[in-house]
C-alpha cells in the first residue's frame, strides 16, 4: 500500500505547483547569492577587498602570536582547472603552544587544526569571512571551556575589520 503511494504519479496540477515552487526557489533574487551559516560557522562581512581583508587578518594574527602557515588563493588554484570564481582565500594559522595542547589530548582535533579563516567575494561583490566558532570546536572535541576560549576568533576578526 505504501509502495503504491510512492509509485503514484502526481496529477497535472500538483506537477505544475512543484515546478512553480522550484522555479521560485531557484530564480528568486534573494537566492542569487545564497548565504547560510552551517552549524558552528560564523560569517562576518568585510568592507575591504578580499585581498586587503586577508592582509589585515594575517597582520592581526601575527601580532597576537599566531603563525600563518599558508594562504591559499582558491581563485588561482581553480583557474588551473578552468573554473572561474570570484576571489577566495583560505588562511591556515595557529599557535603551536595552544593547538599542541589540544592535539596531544585529542588527536582527531587535527582535522580542524591548524585553524582556518575563509575570505571570499560573492557575485554581488560582498566580502565575507567565515570561521569555526569556539563553541563548535568545544562541542566537536569535548574541550574544556577554558581551552575552547583560546579558539575564539571574534576579537581577531573585529580587530582586522576596524581601523
PDB file of N, CA and C in Angstrom, residues 35 50 65 78 86 90 92 103 133 142:
ATOM      1  N   UNK A  35      23.370  32.631   0.993  1.00  0.00           N
ATOM      2  CA  UNK A  35      24.160  32.802   2.210  1.00  0.00           C
ATOM      3  C   UNK A  35      23.481  32.018   3.314  1.00  0.00           C
ATOM      4  N   UNK A  50      38.791  41.514  -0.780  1.00  0.00           N
ATOM      5  CA  UNK A  50      39.200  40.203  -0.265  1.00  0.00           C
ATOM      6  C   UNK A  50      40.695  40.208   0.065  1.00  0.00           C
ATOM      7  N   UNK A  65      50.651  36.558  18.096  1.00  0.00           N
ATOM      8  CA  UNK A  65      51.459  35.374  18.354  1.00  0.00           C
ATOM      9  C   UNK A  65      51.116  34.148  17.544  1.00  0.00           C
ATOM     10  N   UNK A  78      41.753  27.223  -8.719  1.00  0.00           N
ATOM     11  CA  UNK A  78      40.666  26.734  -9.568  1.00  0.00           C
ATOM     12  C   UNK A  78      40.849  27.146 -11.027  1.00  0.00           C
ATOM     13  N   UNK A  86      34.995  34.194  -8.104  1.00  0.00           N
ATOM     14  CA  UNK A  86      35.494  35.459  -7.558  1.00  0.00           C
ATOM     15  C   UNK A  86      36.621  35.169  -6.557  1.00  0.00           C
ATOM     16  N   UNK A  90      41.951  30.996   1.624  1.00  0.00           N
ATOM     17  CA  UNK A  90      41.880  30.212   2.846  1.00  0.00           C
ATOM     18  C   UNK A  90      43.163  30.443   3.633  1.00  0.00           C
ATOM     19  N   UNK A  92      45.431  29.456   6.755  1.00  0.00           N
ATOM     20  CA  UNK A  92      45.713  28.397   7.728  1.00  0.00           C
ATOM     21  C   UNK A  92      46.687  28.960   8.738  1.00  0.00           C
ATOM     22  N   UNK A 103      45.943  18.999  20.472  1.00  0.00           N
ATOM     23  CA  UNK A 103      46.335  17.859  19.647  1.00  0.00           C
ATOM     24  C   UNK A 103      46.887  16.711  20.486  1.00  0.00           C
ATOM     25  N   UNK A 133      33.376  28.468  15.061  1.00  0.00           N
ATOM     26  CA  UNK A 133      33.224  29.107  16.367  1.00  0.00           C
ATOM     27  C   UNK A 133      33.902  28.259  17.442  1.00  0.00           C
ATOM     28  N   UNK A 142      34.915  17.954  22.589  1.00  0.00           N
ATOM     29  CA  UNK A 142      34.702  17.840  24.029  1.00  0.00           C
ATOM     30  C   UNK A 142      35.805  18.572  24.816  1.00  0.00           C
TER      31      UNK A 142
END
